[in-house]
């Protein structure tokens, strides 16, 4: 079974440029997460989707970040324009929530973004 | 709001020695608890979880954790570590909701280094 796929693995851009990250979750997983992970810290949730619906986007900086999950499968996270402080690893995870609690999250390898 | 504390940012331990990684969370409401491990340049993977039932939870690779509601703790233990256990370990918590659950909050992580 293929795991969570993310691309690109690494991205270097100059500030004020746009950037996009792509995530393909494990087949059949209804819940998809985007996290931001700074060096030496734990993942911080940006947005959570249940199927196509964004059920928690309270931590997403909506002035520059946007996300979509068309057809409830793969997802794209975009930053426009990027700032120096956006340099971090962006993680995607998916889970099959059985109800009664959060399911096991399966994480992709992440995209390491460097903004110069 | 829920928060997670991992008091030890780095834990060095000799091979075959026991180890305990400490985790405390802030809220005493009903919670779901998790430990994830992150090996270098890889995504996080679930070690174990507590959703309900027995407070002693066994996970993969010989790890176990004990839920202590009165002390709001969920410490991770292994009786004998191996070189391959060298990794970053994240404790995570999610508040129970009436029909669903709140977002999963990750701690800052503990870096376990196993010394040969």
PDB file of N, CA and C in Angstrom, chain A residues 9-10 31 33 35 37 40-43 45 48 50 56 58-59 91 97 100-109 112, chain B residues 32 34 36 38 41-47 49 51 88 90 94-96 99-109:
ATOM      1  N   UNK A   9       9.736  17.625  -2.537  1.00  0.00           N
ATOM      2  CA  UNK A   9      10.352  17.362  -1.240  1.00  0.00           C
ATOM      3  C   UNK A   9      11.083  18.587  -0.715  1.00  0.00           C
ATOM      4  N   UNK A  10      11.640  19.356  -1.626  1.00  0.00           N
ATOM      5  CA  UNK A  10      12.373  20.566  -1.254  1.00  0.00           C
ATOM      6  C   UNK A  10      11.980  21.692  -2.215  1.00  0.00           C
ATOM      7  N   UNK A  31      -9.972  11.774   6.043  1.00  0.00           N
ATOM      8  CA  UNK A  31      -9.482  12.982   6.702  1.00  0.00           C
ATOM      9  C   UNK A  31      -8.065  13.305   6.241  1.00  0.00           C
ATOM     10  N   UNK A  33      -4.872  16.279   6.649  1.00  0.00           N
ATOM     11  CA  UNK A  33      -4.328  17.361   7.466  1.00  0.00           C
ATOM     12  C   UNK A  33      -3.130  18.006   6.774  1.00  0.00           C
ATOM     13  N   UNK A  35       0.074  20.290   8.168  1.00  0.00           N
ATOM     14  CA  UNK A  35       0.766  20.794   9.347  1.00  0.00           C
ATOM     15  C   UNK A  35       1.981  21.604   8.918  1.00  0.00           C
ATOM     16  N   UNK A  37       5.789  22.443  10.477  1.00  0.00           N
ATOM     17  CA  UNK A  37       6.729  22.030  11.511  1.00  0.00           C
ATOM     18  C   UNK A  37       7.987  22.881  11.432  1.00  0.00           C
ATOM     19  N   UNK A  40      12.919  21.852  15.462  1.00  0.00           N
ATOM     20  CA  UNK A  40      12.933  21.632  16.901  1.00  0.00           C
ATOM     21  C   UNK A  40      11.577  21.728  17.568  1.00  0.00           C
ATOM     22  N   UNK A  41      10.519  21.746  16.768  1.00  0.00           N
ATOM     23  CA  UNK A  41       9.171  21.845  17.338  1.00  0.00           C
ATOM     24  C   UNK A  41       8.273  20.751  16.778  1.00  0.00           C
ATOM     25  N   UNK A  42       7.133  20.586  17.420  1.00  0.00           N
ATOM     26  CA  UNK A  42       6.161  19.624  16.940  1.00  0.00           C
ATOM     27  C   UNK A  42       5.310  20.207  15.825  1.00  0.00           C
ATOM     28  N   UNK A  43       4.622  19.354  15.093  1.00  0.00           N
ATOM     29  CA  UNK A  43       3.741  19.842  14.029  1.00  0.00           C
ATOM     30  C   UNK A  43       2.615  20.710  14.586  1.00  0.00           C
ATOM     31  N   UNK A  45      -1.107  22.290  13.435  1.00  0.00           N
ATOM     32  CA  UNK A  45      -2.152  22.121  12.431  1.00  0.00           C
ATOM     33  C   UNK A  45      -2.446  23.426  11.704  1.00  0.00           C
ATOM     34  N   UNK A  48      -7.610  21.042   8.527  1.00  0.00           N
ATOM     35  CA  UNK A  48      -8.054  19.653   8.513  1.00  0.00           C
ATOM     36  C   UNK A  48      -9.290  19.541   7.633  1.00  0.00           C
ATOM     37  N   UNK A  50     -12.349  16.951   6.263  1.00  0.00           N
ATOM     38  CA  UNK A  50     -13.088  15.697   6.304  1.00  0.00           C
ATOM     39  C   UNK A  50     -13.793  15.597   4.959  1.00  0.00           C
ATOM     40  N   UNK A  56     -11.597  22.434  10.127  1.00  0.00           N
ATOM     41  CA  UNK A  56     -10.820  23.230  11.072  1.00  0.00           C
ATOM     42  C   UNK A  56      -9.736  23.956  10.297  1.00  0.00           C
ATOM     43  N   UNK A  58      -8.805  27.160  11.534  1.00  0.00           N
ATOM     44  CA  UNK A  58      -8.643  28.308  12.410  1.00  0.00           C
ATOM     45  C   UNK A  58      -7.201  28.790  12.513  1.00  0.00           C
ATOM     46  N   UNK A  59      -6.231  27.910  12.240  1.00  0.00           N
ATOM     47  CA  UNK A  59      -4.816  28.287  12.345  1.00  0.00           C
ATOM     48  C   UNK A  59      -4.205  28.631  10.990  1.00  0.00           C
ATOM     49  N   UNK A  91       3.975  19.417   6.404  1.00  0.00           N
ATOM     50  CA  UNK A  91       3.628  18.006   6.457  1.00  0.00           C
ATOM     51  C   UNK A  91       2.177  17.797   6.078  1.00  0.00           C
ATOM     52  N   UNK A  97     -10.976   7.937   9.877  1.00  0.00           N
ATOM     53  CA  UNK A  97     -11.546   8.091  11.204  1.00  0.00           C
ATOM     54  C   UNK A  97     -12.770   7.197  11.361  1.00  0.00           C
ATOM     55  N   UNK A 100     -15.743   8.096  17.041  1.00  0.00           N
ATOM     56  CA  UNK A 100     -15.411   7.828  18.427  1.00  0.00           C
ATOM     57  C   UNK A 100     -14.013   8.241  18.794  1.00  0.00           C
ATOM     58  N   UNK A 101     -13.354   8.960  17.896  1.00  0.00           N
ATOM     59  CA  UNK A 101     -12.015   9.422  18.209  1.00  0.00           C
ATOM     60  C   UNK A 101     -11.189   9.571  16.955  1.00  0.00           C
ATOM     61  N   UNK A 102     -10.100  10.314  17.023  1.00  0.00           N
ATOM     62  CA  UNK A 102      -9.249  10.494  15.842  1.00  0.00           C
ATOM     63  C   UNK A 102      -8.545   9.190  15.491  1.00  0.00           C
ATOM     64  N   UNK A 103      -8.501   8.902  14.225  1.00  0.00           N
ATOM     65  CA  UNK A 103      -7.807   7.714  13.764  1.00  0.00           C
ATOM     66  C   UNK A 103      -6.308   7.953  13.706  1.00  0.00           C
ATOM     67  N   UNK A 104      -5.554   6.893  13.468  1.00  0.00           N
ATOM     68  CA  UNK A 104      -4.113   7.011  13.321  1.00  0.00           C
ATOM     69  C   UNK A 104      -3.802   7.877  12.122  1.00  0.00           C
ATOM     70  N   UNK A 105      -2.955   8.870  12.333  1.00  0.00           N
ATOM     71  CA  UNK A 105      -2.554   9.727  11.228  1.00  0.00           C
ATOM     72  C   UNK A 105      -1.314   9.139  10.569  1.00  0.00           C
ATOM     73  N   UNK A 106      -1.342   9.077   9.259  1.00  0.00           N
ATOM     74  CA  UNK A 106      -0.199   8.630   8.464  1.00  0.00           C
ATOM     75  C   UNK A 106       0.394   9.870   7.797  1.00  0.00           C
ATOM     76  N   UNK A 107       1.668  10.093   8.055  1.00  0.00           N
ATOM     77  CA  UNK A 107       2.318  11.307   7.586  1.00  0.00           C
ATOM     78  C   UNK A 107       3.140  11.060   6.327  1.00  0.00           C
ATOM     79  N   UNK A 108       3.156  12.053   5.473  1.00  0.00           N
ATOM     80  CA  UNK A 108       4.086  12.056   4.363  1.00  0.00           C
ATOM     81  C   UNK A 108       5.449  12.542   4.832  1.00  0.00           C
ATOM     82  N   UNK A 109       6.441  12.524   3.939  1.00  0.00           N
ATOM     83  CA  UNK A 109       7.809  12.908   4.310  1.00  0.00           C
ATOM     84  C   UNK A 109       7.984  14.412   4.474  1.00  0.00           C
ATOM     85  N   UNK A 112      10.216  20.598   2.521  1.00  0.00           N
ATOM     86  CA  UNK A 112      11.035  21.584   3.230  1.00  0.00           C
ATOM     87  C   UNK A 112      11.108  22.846   2.386  1.00  0.00           C
TER      88      UNK A 112
ATOM     89  N   UNK B  32      -7.947  12.072  24.226  1.00  0.00           N
ATOM     90  CA  UNK B  32      -7.283  10.991  23.504  1.00  0.00           C
ATOM     91  C   UNK B  32      -5.794  11.329  23.502  1.00  0.00           C
ATOM     92  N   UNK B  34      -1.609  10.234  22.319  1.00  0.00           N
ATOM     93  CA  UNK B  34      -0.813   9.563  21.304  1.00  0.00           C
ATOM     94  C   UNK B  34       0.677   9.807  21.552  1.00  0.00           C
ATOM     95  N   UNK B  36       3.961   9.680  18.842  1.00  0.00           N
ATOM     96  CA  UNK B  36       4.457   9.482  17.485  1.00  0.00           C
ATOM     97  C   UNK B  36       5.988   9.537  17.508  1.00  0.00           C
ATOM     98  N   UNK B  38       9.497  10.152  14.971  1.00  0.00           N
ATOM     99  CA  UNK B  38       9.971  10.671  13.687  1.00  0.00           C
ATOM    100  C   UNK B  38      11.445  10.349  13.534  1.00  0.00           C
ATOM    101  N   UNK B  41      14.647  12.592   8.541  1.00  0.00           N
ATOM    102  CA  UNK B  41      14.201  12.770   7.159  1.00  0.00           C
ATOM    103  C   UNK B  41      12.990  11.907   6.791  1.00  0.00           C
ATOM    104  N   UNK B  42      12.202  11.558   7.786  1.00  0.00           N
ATOM    105  CA  UNK B  42      10.992  10.783   7.527  1.00  0.00           C
ATOM    106  C   UNK B  42       9.790  11.471   8.171  1.00  0.00           C
ATOM    107  N   UNK B  43       8.609  11.052   7.773  1.00  0.00           N
ATOM    108  CA  UNK B  43       7.395  11.546   8.403  1.00  0.00           C
ATOM    109  C   UNK B  43       7.173  10.887   9.747  1.00  0.00           C
ATOM    110  N   UNK B  44       6.234  11.414  10.511  1.00  0.00           N
ATOM    111  CA  UNK B  44       5.908  10.830  11.804  1.00  0.00           C
ATOM    112  C   UNK B  44       5.135   9.530  11.624  1.00  0.00           C
ATOM    113  N   UNK B  45       5.319   8.603  12.561  1.00  0.00           N
ATOM    114  CA  UNK B  45       4.518   7.383  12.560  1.00  0.00           C
ATOM    115  C   UNK B  45       4.064   7.082  13.988  1.00  0.00           C
ATOM    116  N   UNK B  46       2.880   6.493  14.090  1.00  0.00           N
ATOM    117  CA  UNK B  46       2.267   6.256  15.376  1.00  0.00           C
ATOM    118  C   UNK B  46       2.969   5.129  16.120  1.00  0.00           C
ATOM    119  N   UNK B  47       3.308   5.397  17.387  1.00  0.00           N
ATOM    120  CA  UNK B  47       3.853   4.362  18.270  1.00  0.00           C
ATOM    121  C   UNK B  47       2.742   3.668  19.041  1.00  0.00           C
ATOM    122  N   UNK B  49      -1.458   4.610  21.098  1.00  0.00           N
ATOM    123  CA  UNK B  49      -2.513   5.570  21.377  1.00  0.00           C
ATOM    124  C   UNK B  49      -3.383   5.094  22.521  1.00  0.00           C
ATOM    125  N   UNK B  51      -7.281   5.636  23.656  1.00  0.00           N
ATOM    126  CA  UNK B  51      -8.607   6.190  23.346  1.00  0.00           C
ATOM    127  C   UNK B  51      -9.553   5.950  24.512  1.00  0.00           C
ATOM    128  N   UNK B  88      13.181  11.352  17.100  1.00  0.00           N
ATOM    129  CA  UNK B  88      12.425  12.389  17.798  1.00  0.00           C
ATOM    130  C   UNK B  88      11.069  11.801  18.166  1.00  0.00           C
ATOM    131  N   UNK B  90       7.218  12.500  19.759  1.00  0.00           N
ATOM    132  CA  UNK B  90       6.224  13.537  19.986  1.00  0.00           C
ATOM    133  C   UNK B  90       5.016  12.959  20.718  1.00  0.00           C
ATOM    134  N   UNK B  94      -5.742  15.099  22.115  1.00  0.00           N
ATOM    135  CA  UNK B  94      -6.939  15.648  21.485  1.00  0.00           C
ATOM    136  C   UNK B  94      -8.072  15.579  22.492  1.00  0.00           C
ATOM    137  N   UNK B  95      -8.792  16.696  22.648  1.00  0.00           N
ATOM    138  CA  UNK B  95      -9.928  16.700  23.563  1.00  0.00           C
ATOM    139  C   UNK B  95     -11.096  15.940  22.949  1.00  0.00           C
ATOM    140  N   UNK B  96     -11.786  15.168  23.781  1.00  0.00           N
ATOM    141  CA  UNK B  96     -12.991  14.487  23.324  1.00  0.00           C
ATOM    142  C   UNK B  96     -14.116  15.499  23.167  1.00  0.00           C
ATOM    143  N   UNK B  99     -19.665  14.644  19.929  1.00  0.00           N
ATOM    144  CA  UNK B  99     -19.913  13.835  18.735  1.00  0.00           C
ATOM    145  C   UNK B  99     -18.661  13.630  17.905  1.00  0.00           C
ATOM    146  N   UNK B 100     -17.630  14.364  18.201  1.00  0.00           N
ATOM    147  CA  UNK B 100     -16.410  14.265  17.413  1.00  0.00           C
ATOM    148  C   UNK B 100     -15.229  14.507  18.338  1.00  0.00           C
ATOM    149  N   UNK B 101     -14.201  15.114  17.846  1.00  0.00           N
ATOM    150  CA  UNK B 101     -13.017  15.378  18.647  1.00  0.00           C
ATOM    151  C   UNK B 101     -12.390  16.674  18.190  1.00  0.00           C
ATOM    152  N   UNK B 102     -11.619  17.247  19.115  1.00  0.00           N
ATOM    153  CA  UNK B 102     -10.927  18.483  18.810  1.00  0.00           C
ATOM    154  C   UNK B 102      -9.621  18.151  18.078  1.00  0.00           C
ATOM    155  N   UNK B 103      -8.979  19.173  17.577  1.00  0.00           N
ATOM    156  CA  UNK B 103      -7.753  18.939  16.815  1.00  0.00           C
ATOM    157  C   UNK B 103      -6.678  18.338  17.698  1.00  0.00           C
ATOM    158  N   UNK B 104      -5.763  17.605  17.075  1.00  0.00           N
ATOM    159  CA  UNK B 104      -4.671  16.958  17.784  1.00  0.00           C
ATOM    160  C   UNK B 104      -3.562  17.986  17.989  1.00  0.00           C
ATOM    161  N   UNK B 105      -3.165  18.175  19.246  1.00  0.00           N
ATOM    162  CA  UNK B 105      -2.098  19.110  19.594  1.00  0.00           C
ATOM    163  C   UNK B 105      -0.828  18.313  19.890  1.00  0.00           C
ATOM    164  N   UNK B 106       0.254  18.667  19.210  1.00  0.00           N
ATOM    165  CA  UNK B 106       1.527  17.982  19.406  1.00  0.00           C
ATOM    166  C   UNK B 106       2.418  18.751  20.378  1.00  0.00           C
ATOM    167  N   UNK B 107       3.186  18.003  21.165  1.00  0.00           N
ATOM    168  CA  UNK B 107       4.193  18.601  22.015  1.00  0.00           C
ATOM    169  C   UNK B 107       5.424  18.987  21.211  1.00  0.00           C
ATOM    170  N   UNK B 108       6.400  19.625  21.843  1.00  0.00           N
ATOM    171  CA  UNK B 108       7.590  20.104  21.133  1.00  0.00           C
ATOM    172  C   UNK B 108       8.570  19.002  20.768  1.00  0.00           C
ATOM    173  N   UNK B 109       8.398  17.819  21.340  1.00  0.00           N
ATOM    174  CA  UNK B 109       9.260  16.697  20.982  1.00  0.00           C
ATOM    175  C   UNK B 109      10.396  16.471  21.957  1.00  0.00           C
TER     176      UNK B 109
END
